[in-house]
Every structure is written in C-alpha cells, then in structure tokens.
Coordinates of C-alpha atoms in Angstrom, one line a residue:
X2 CA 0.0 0.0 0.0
X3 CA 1.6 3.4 -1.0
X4 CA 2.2 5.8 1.8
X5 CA 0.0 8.9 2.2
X6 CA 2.0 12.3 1.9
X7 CA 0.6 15.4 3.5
X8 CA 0.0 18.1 0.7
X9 CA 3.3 19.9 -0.3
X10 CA 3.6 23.6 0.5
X11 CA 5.0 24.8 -2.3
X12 CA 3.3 23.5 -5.1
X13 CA -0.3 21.7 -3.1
X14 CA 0.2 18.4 -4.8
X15 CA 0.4 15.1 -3.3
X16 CA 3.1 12.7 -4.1
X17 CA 1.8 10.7 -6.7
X18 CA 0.0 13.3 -8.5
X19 CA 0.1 15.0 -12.1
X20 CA 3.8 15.0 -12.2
X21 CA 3.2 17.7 -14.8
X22 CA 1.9 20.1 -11.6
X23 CA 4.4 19.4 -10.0
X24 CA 7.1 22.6 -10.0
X25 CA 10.8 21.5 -10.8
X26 CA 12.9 20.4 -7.5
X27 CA 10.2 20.1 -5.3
X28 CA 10.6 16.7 -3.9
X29 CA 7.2 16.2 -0.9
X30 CA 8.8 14.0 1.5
X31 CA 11.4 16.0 2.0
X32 CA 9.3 18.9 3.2
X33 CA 9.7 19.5 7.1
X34 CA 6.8 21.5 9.0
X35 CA 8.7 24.1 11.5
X36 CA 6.6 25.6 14.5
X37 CA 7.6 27.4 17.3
X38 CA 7.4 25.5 20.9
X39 CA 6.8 23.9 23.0
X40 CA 6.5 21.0 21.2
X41 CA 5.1 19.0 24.0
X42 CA 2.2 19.6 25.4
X43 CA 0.5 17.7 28.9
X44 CA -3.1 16.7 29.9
X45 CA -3.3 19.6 32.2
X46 CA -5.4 22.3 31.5
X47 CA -6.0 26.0 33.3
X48 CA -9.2 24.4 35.2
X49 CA -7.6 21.1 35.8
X50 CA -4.6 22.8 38.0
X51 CA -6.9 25.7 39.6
X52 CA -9.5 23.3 40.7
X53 CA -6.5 21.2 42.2
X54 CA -5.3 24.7 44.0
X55 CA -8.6 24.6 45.2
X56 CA -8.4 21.4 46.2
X57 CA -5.2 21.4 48.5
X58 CA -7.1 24.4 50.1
X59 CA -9.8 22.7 51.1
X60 CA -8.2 21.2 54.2
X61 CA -7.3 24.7 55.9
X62 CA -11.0 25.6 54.8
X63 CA -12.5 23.3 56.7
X64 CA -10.3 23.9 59.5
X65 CA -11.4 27.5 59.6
X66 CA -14.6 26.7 59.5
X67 CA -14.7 23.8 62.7
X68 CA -12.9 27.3 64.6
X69 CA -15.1 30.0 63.6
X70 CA -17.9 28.3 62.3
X71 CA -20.9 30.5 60.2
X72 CA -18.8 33.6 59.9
X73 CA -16.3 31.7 58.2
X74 CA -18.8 29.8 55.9
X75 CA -20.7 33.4 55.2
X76 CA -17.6 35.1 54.8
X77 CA -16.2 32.2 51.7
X78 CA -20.0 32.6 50.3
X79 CA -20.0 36.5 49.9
X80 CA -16.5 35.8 48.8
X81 CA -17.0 33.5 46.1
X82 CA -20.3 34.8 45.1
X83 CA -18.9 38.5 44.7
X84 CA -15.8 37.8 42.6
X85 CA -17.3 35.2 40.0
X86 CA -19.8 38.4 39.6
X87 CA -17.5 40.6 39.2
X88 CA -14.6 38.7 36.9
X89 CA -18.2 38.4 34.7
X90 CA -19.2 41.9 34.2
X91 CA -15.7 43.0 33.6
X92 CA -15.5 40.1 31.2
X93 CA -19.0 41.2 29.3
X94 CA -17.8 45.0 29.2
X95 CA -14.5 44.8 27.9
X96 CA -16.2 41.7 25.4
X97 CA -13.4 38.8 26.3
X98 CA -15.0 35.4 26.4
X99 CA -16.6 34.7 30.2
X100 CA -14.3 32.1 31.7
X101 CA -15.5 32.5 35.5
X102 CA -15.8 28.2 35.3
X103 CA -12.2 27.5 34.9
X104 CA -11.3 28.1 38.3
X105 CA -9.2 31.0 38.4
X106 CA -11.5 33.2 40.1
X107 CA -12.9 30.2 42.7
X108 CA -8.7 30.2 43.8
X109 CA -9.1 34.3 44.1
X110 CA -12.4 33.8 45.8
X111 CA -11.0 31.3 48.6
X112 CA -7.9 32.6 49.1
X113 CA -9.3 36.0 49.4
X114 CA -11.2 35.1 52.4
X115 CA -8.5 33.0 53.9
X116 CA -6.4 36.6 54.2
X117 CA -9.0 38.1 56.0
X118 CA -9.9 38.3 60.0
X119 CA -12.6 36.1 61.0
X120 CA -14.9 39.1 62.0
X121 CA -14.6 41.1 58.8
X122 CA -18.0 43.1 57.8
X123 CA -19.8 41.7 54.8
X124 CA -18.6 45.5 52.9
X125 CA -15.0 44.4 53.1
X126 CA -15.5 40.9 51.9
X127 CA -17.2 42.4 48.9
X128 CA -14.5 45.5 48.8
X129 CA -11.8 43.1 48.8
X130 CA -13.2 40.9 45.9
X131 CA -13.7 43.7 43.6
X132 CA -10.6 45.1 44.3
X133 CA -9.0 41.6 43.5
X134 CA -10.7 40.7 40.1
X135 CA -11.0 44.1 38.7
X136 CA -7.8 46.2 40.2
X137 CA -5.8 43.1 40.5
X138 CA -6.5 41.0 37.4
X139 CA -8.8 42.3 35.0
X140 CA -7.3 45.8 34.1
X141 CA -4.4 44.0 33.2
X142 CA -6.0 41.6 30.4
X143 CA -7.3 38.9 32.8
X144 CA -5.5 35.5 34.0
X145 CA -1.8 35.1 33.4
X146 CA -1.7 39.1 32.7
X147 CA -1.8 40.6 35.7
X148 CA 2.0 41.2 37.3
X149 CA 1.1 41.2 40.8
X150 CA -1.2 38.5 43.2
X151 CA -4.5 39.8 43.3
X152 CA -5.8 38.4 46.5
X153 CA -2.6 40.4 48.0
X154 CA -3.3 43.6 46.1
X155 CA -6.8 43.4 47.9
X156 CA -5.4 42.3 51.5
X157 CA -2.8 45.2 51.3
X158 CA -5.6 48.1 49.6
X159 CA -8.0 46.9 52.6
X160 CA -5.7 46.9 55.3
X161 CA -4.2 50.3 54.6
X162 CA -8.2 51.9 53.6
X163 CA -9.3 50.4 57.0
X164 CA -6.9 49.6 59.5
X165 CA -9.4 49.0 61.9
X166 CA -11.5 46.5 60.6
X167 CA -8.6 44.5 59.1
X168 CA -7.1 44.1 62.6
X169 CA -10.1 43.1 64.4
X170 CA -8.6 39.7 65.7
X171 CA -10.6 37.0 67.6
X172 CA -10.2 33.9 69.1
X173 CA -11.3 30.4 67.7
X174 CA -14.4 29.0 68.9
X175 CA -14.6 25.5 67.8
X176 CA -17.9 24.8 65.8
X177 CA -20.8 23.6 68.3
X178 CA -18.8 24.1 71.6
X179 CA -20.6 26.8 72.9
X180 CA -17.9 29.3 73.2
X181 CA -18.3 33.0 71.9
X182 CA -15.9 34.5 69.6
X183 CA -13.6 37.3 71.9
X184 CA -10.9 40.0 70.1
X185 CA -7.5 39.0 70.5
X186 CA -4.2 39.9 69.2
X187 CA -2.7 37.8 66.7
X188 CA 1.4 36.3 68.2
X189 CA 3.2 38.4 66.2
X190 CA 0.8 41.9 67.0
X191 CA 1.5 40.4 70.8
X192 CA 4.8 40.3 70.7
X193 CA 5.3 43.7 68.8
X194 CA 3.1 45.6 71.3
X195 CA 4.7 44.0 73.9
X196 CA 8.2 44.9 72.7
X197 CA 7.5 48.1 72.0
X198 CA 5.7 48.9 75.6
X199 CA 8.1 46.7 78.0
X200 CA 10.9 46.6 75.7
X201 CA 11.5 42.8 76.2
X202 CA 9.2 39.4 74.9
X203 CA 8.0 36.8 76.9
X204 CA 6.9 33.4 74.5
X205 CA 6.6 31.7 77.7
X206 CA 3.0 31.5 77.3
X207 CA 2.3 30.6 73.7
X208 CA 2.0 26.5 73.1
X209 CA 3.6 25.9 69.7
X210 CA 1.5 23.2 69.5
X211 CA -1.7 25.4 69.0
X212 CA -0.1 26.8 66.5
X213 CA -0.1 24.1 63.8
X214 CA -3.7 23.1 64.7
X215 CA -5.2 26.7 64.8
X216 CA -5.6 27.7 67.7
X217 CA -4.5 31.4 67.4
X218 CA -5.7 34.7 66.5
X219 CA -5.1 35.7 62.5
X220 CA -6.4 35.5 59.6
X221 CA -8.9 32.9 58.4
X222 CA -6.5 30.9 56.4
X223 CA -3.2 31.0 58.4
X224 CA -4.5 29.1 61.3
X225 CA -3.9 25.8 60.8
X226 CA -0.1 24.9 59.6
X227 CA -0.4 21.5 59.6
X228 CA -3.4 21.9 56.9
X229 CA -1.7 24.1 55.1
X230 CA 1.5 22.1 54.8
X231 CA -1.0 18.7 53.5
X232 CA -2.6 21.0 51.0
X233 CA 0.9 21.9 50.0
X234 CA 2.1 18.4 49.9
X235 CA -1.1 17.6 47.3
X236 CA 0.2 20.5 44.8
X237 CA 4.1 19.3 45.3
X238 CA 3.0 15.9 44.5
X239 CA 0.3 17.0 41.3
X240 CA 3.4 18.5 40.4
X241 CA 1.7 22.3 40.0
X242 CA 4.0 23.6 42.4
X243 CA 8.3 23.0 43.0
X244 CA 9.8 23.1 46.6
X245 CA 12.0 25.9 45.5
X246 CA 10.0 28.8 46.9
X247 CA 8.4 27.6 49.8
X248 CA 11.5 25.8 51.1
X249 CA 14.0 29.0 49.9
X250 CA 11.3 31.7 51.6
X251 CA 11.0 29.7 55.0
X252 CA 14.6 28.5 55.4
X253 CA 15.3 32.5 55.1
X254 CA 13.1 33.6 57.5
X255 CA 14.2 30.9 59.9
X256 CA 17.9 31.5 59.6
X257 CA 17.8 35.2 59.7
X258 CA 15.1 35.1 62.9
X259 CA 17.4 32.5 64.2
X260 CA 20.7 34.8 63.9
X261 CA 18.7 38.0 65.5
X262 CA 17.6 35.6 68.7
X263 CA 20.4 34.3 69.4
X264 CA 22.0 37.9 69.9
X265 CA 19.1 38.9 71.5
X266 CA 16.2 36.8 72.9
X267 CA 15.0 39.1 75.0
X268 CA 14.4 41.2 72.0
X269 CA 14.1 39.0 69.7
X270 CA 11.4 36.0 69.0
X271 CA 12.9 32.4 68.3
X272 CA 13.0 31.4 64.5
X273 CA 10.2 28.2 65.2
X274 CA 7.7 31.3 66.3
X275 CA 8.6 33.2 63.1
X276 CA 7.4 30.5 61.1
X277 CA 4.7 29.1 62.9
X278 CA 2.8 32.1 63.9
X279 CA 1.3 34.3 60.9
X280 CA 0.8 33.5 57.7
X281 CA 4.4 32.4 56.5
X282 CA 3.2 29.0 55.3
X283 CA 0.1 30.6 53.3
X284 CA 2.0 32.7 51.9
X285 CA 5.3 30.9 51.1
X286 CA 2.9 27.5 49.8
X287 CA -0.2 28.8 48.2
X288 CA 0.8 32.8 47.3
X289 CA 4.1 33.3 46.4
X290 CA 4.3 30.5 44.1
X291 CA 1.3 31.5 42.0
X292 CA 2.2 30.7 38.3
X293 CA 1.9 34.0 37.1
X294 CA 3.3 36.3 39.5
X295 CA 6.5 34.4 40.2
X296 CA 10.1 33.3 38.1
X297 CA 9.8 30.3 36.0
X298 CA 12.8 28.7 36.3
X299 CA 14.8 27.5 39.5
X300 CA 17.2 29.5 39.7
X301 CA 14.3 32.4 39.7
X302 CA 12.6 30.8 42.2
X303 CA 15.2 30.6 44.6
X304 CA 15.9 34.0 44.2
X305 CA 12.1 35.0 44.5
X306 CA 12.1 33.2 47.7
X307 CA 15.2 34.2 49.3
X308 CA 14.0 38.0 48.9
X309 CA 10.9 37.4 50.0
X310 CA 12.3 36.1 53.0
X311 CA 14.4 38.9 53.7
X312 CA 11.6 41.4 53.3
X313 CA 9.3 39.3 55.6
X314 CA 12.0 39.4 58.3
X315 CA 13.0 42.8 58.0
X316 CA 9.4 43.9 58.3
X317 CA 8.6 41.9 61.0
X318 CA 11.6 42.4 63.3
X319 CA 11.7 46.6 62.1
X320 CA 8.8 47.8 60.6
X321 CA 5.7 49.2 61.6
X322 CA 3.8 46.0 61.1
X323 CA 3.8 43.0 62.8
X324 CA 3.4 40.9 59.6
X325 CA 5.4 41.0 56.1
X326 CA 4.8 38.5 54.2
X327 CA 2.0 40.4 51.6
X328 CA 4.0 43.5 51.2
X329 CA 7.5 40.9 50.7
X330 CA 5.4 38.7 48.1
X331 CA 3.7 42.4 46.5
X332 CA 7.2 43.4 46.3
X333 CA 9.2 40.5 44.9
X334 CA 6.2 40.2 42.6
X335 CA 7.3 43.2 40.9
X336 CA 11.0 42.0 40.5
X337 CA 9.9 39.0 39.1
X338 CA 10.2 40.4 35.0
X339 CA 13.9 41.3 35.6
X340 CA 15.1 37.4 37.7
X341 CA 13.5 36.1 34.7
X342 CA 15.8 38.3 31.9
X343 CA 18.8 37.4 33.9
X344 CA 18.1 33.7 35.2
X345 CA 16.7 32.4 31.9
X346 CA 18.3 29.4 31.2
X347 CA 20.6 28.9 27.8
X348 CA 19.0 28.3 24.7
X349 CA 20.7 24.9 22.9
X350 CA 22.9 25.7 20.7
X351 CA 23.1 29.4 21.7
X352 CA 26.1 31.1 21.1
X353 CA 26.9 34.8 22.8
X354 CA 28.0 37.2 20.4
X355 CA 31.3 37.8 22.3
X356 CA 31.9 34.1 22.6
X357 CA 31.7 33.8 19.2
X358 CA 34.2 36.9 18.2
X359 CA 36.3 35.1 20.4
X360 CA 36.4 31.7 18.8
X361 CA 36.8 33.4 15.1

C-alpha cells in the first residue's frame, strides 16, 4: 500500500499526483513543517490545576470553619459569590470570552477570604473581591496578565483603607462548643506591642502546639499549619507547584530570625515562632508560588524566595507592622520580569555574540 504524503507547501500536490503540476525540484517528502514550541504539550489544563489549587485548600478551609464556624462559611460565600460576579461583568464590558468556570476566580475567591480576619463586615468581603478581580486582574487583560497577586493587592488596599476593621482579631471557637468569639491579638501583634511597651518578649505562654492546629488569632486561612502544609504536599505531589520557593522563603526567614535571637532573645522571638505564627506558610505555599506572578525557572525561584524572605524578616523584626509576608510577596512580585531576563536558562545551541568573536 503506497504511503500517504501530506500536501506539499510549495506546489499543493500530493506525491503521486500530475507530475506535470508538480514545480521542478520540489521533492514532498522532504518537506519539514517548522513551528515554534513547545512541542510537548501535557493533559493539564487551566481548570484542571486551579481546581487542584482549590483542592489542596480545602483542608485549611475546613479547619477555619470547625474554629469559627458561620462567619467563616458566610464570609467564603460573599467571597465567592462577589468575585465570579464581578470577573463576569468585567468580562462582558470589555467583550473577552466569560471564563468565571475554569477556576481561576474560585482560587481568588477562597484565598481571598483565607487573608481576612474572622470578624470582617460583609462590605470588606465584597470590597476586597472587587478590588481583587477588577484592580488586580482584569485591568491587566485577565488570568496570566496581571503582574502582581490579586488576592494580595486586595489584603494590602484593605488593610491600609481600614486599619481597623482588618485588625479586628478573635479567638477560635470551635464549631458547636458553645464558646463565643472574643478580640485578641494575633502572636506576632502580641509580641510587637509588647516589645515596644516593655521593651522585652516573653513566648513563655504561647503553646507551639496550637499553633499548627489553629488555635491562634489571624487570619482565616493562616491558622492551621499542619493543613496548610497537607494541601501543600497535594500540589508538590500534582506537580503544579516545585519546593524551590516555599523551602528557599522559610529556610530564610528561619535563619535570619534565628541569627537576631540568638543575639538577643530578649528582644528577639525564636525562628520556630517566626514560622509558625502568621501566615508564612500561606503565603510561602499557596501565594508566592502563583504561576503568574512568580520566576519560572529555578534558579528564579530561589531567588524569589530568598527575597521574599528577607523582606518578611526585616518587616517583622523593624517595621511598623507585625506581619510582612504580603508586602514581601507584593514586592518580589514586581522583581519578578527582571530574575526572569537574567536567570533564563541557555537556549541549545546558543552562542553569545562575544563568545563567538572570540572563537573566530
């Protein structure tokens, strides 16, 4: 049976044709289609990995929920139900296809209410997921466009437009126990408001053990680090995420916290409470390596992670506020364009200009 040629390019006829068609010298199975990359292409697709982000959440979800119960579950509703809304009517004005069900805005949605306090109004739920889909992601052309993380661009416009509501702290109260929700300080606002009024910190009364199960002030989603770290586990193992800014953003924090307690740890907290308490392991696992926002090769990553580490520590340990890690991720966010130029990795077969005036 003869073999079947795809249609030349040059002259449209098959081998085997009128050979009187055909033009002089061209020869069909010789023809090579050329494309640009990549040239290989996985099963994953955009809602295949967000819905898997949304997945590895799910376990800090329900954690927040067993500790502050309906709030929480209100607060992820008016979350969800206002940024789906609003990624659609930016969507219909500026006349882009509507793509609200491949997940991308559900990740926004959930993570959006995971930086917020537990007693947030129903306003700033709604405030902050406008500000996220339309100020974060949609003035810049949508998903994969926007340079900076929107649920962060939100947390950071909210917390600076009102202070007070964004540091309105409570304490868990485990679902069906009876218990009423009190204001607290988060650790770290402790420990900086105790520094600053006795000049010394006293960690004698925290349980580190708490901290990993969520019971602590903060934010919805930073409670629980040993949900967190699961969830984190899921997208290392998927293989949507790498280990190189996670591991890179912590390890910095805990070395540089560890070098500033042991001069002073009166002064200083010890590195274990710099990474436990807060939301270090939100941000380091499920916000600073968002796809978009964040270098694409290792060497990038690293990078990404080691300044966002610095940042975190110098804000903590110096700064007004007692947590960092949005403005650090904010900030290394917009760094990310220029550790891509210079850590982009070699093209084969590229030769540098002054390499090859050297060789000639």
């Amino acid at each position: 049976m003869p073999r079947a040629y795809p249609p030349c390019a040059i002259c449209e006829i098959r081998e085997g044709g009128d050979s009187k068609q055909k033009k002089e010298g061209c020869r069909v199975k010789d023809v090579y289609l050329i494309t640009s990359g990549p040239h290989i292409h996985s099963a994953d697709s955009i809602p295949r990995v967000m819905y898997s982000v949304v997945l590895a959440l799910l376990p800090a979800v329900v954690v927040s929920i067993l500790f502050f119960g309906t709030a929480a579950l209100v607060m992820y509703a008016i979350s969800i139900v206002t940024c789906i809304v609003a990624e659609a009517v930016c969507q219909k004005i500026m006349a882009r296809p509507i793509t609200v069900t491949d997940g991308s805005v559900l990740v926004t949605a959930v993570l959006l209410a995971m930086n917020l306090p537990p007693s947030s109004p129903w306003w700033l739920v709604v405030m902050g997921g406008l500000t996220a889909v339309v100020l974060g992601k949609q003035v810049y052309g949508g998903l994969g466009y926007n340079p900076f993380n929107p649920v962060l661009i939100a947390r950071v416009v909210l917390l600076i437009s009102f202070p007070v509501q964004m540091t309105n702290w409570v304490s868990p109260a485990p679902l069906f126990s009876g218990i009423d929700m009190v204001s607290m300080a988060t650790p770290l606002g402790e420990i900086k408001t105790e520094l600053m009024t006795t000049g010394a910190i006293d960690l004698a009364r925290y349980n580190y053990l708490d901290f990993t199960v969520g019971f602590m002030g903060g934010s919805l989603g930073e409670m629980s680090v040993i949900a967190l770290v699961l969830g984190a586990l899921f997208l290392l193992f998927r293989g949507y995420i790498t280990w190189h800014i996670p591991v890179t953003y912590i390890a910095t924090v805990f070395v540089l916290t560890g070098i500033f307690w042991m001069i002073d740890p009166t002064t200083y907290a010890n590195p274990l409470f710099h990474v436990l308490a807060g939301g270090l392991v939100l941000g380091a696992c499920f916000m600073a390596t968002d796809m978009v926002t964040s270098p694409v090769s290792p060497r990038g990553m690293i990078i990404f992670g080691l300044g966002c580490g610095i940042i975190t520590v110098v804000i903590r340990l110096f700064g007004g506020y007692p947590e960092g890690v949005a403005f650090s991720i904010l900030l290394m966010n917009a760094a990310t364009p220029i550790i891509d130029r210079y850590t982009a990795p070699k093209k084969f077969g590229h030769v540098r200009p002054s390499e090859a005036g050297g060789a000639s």
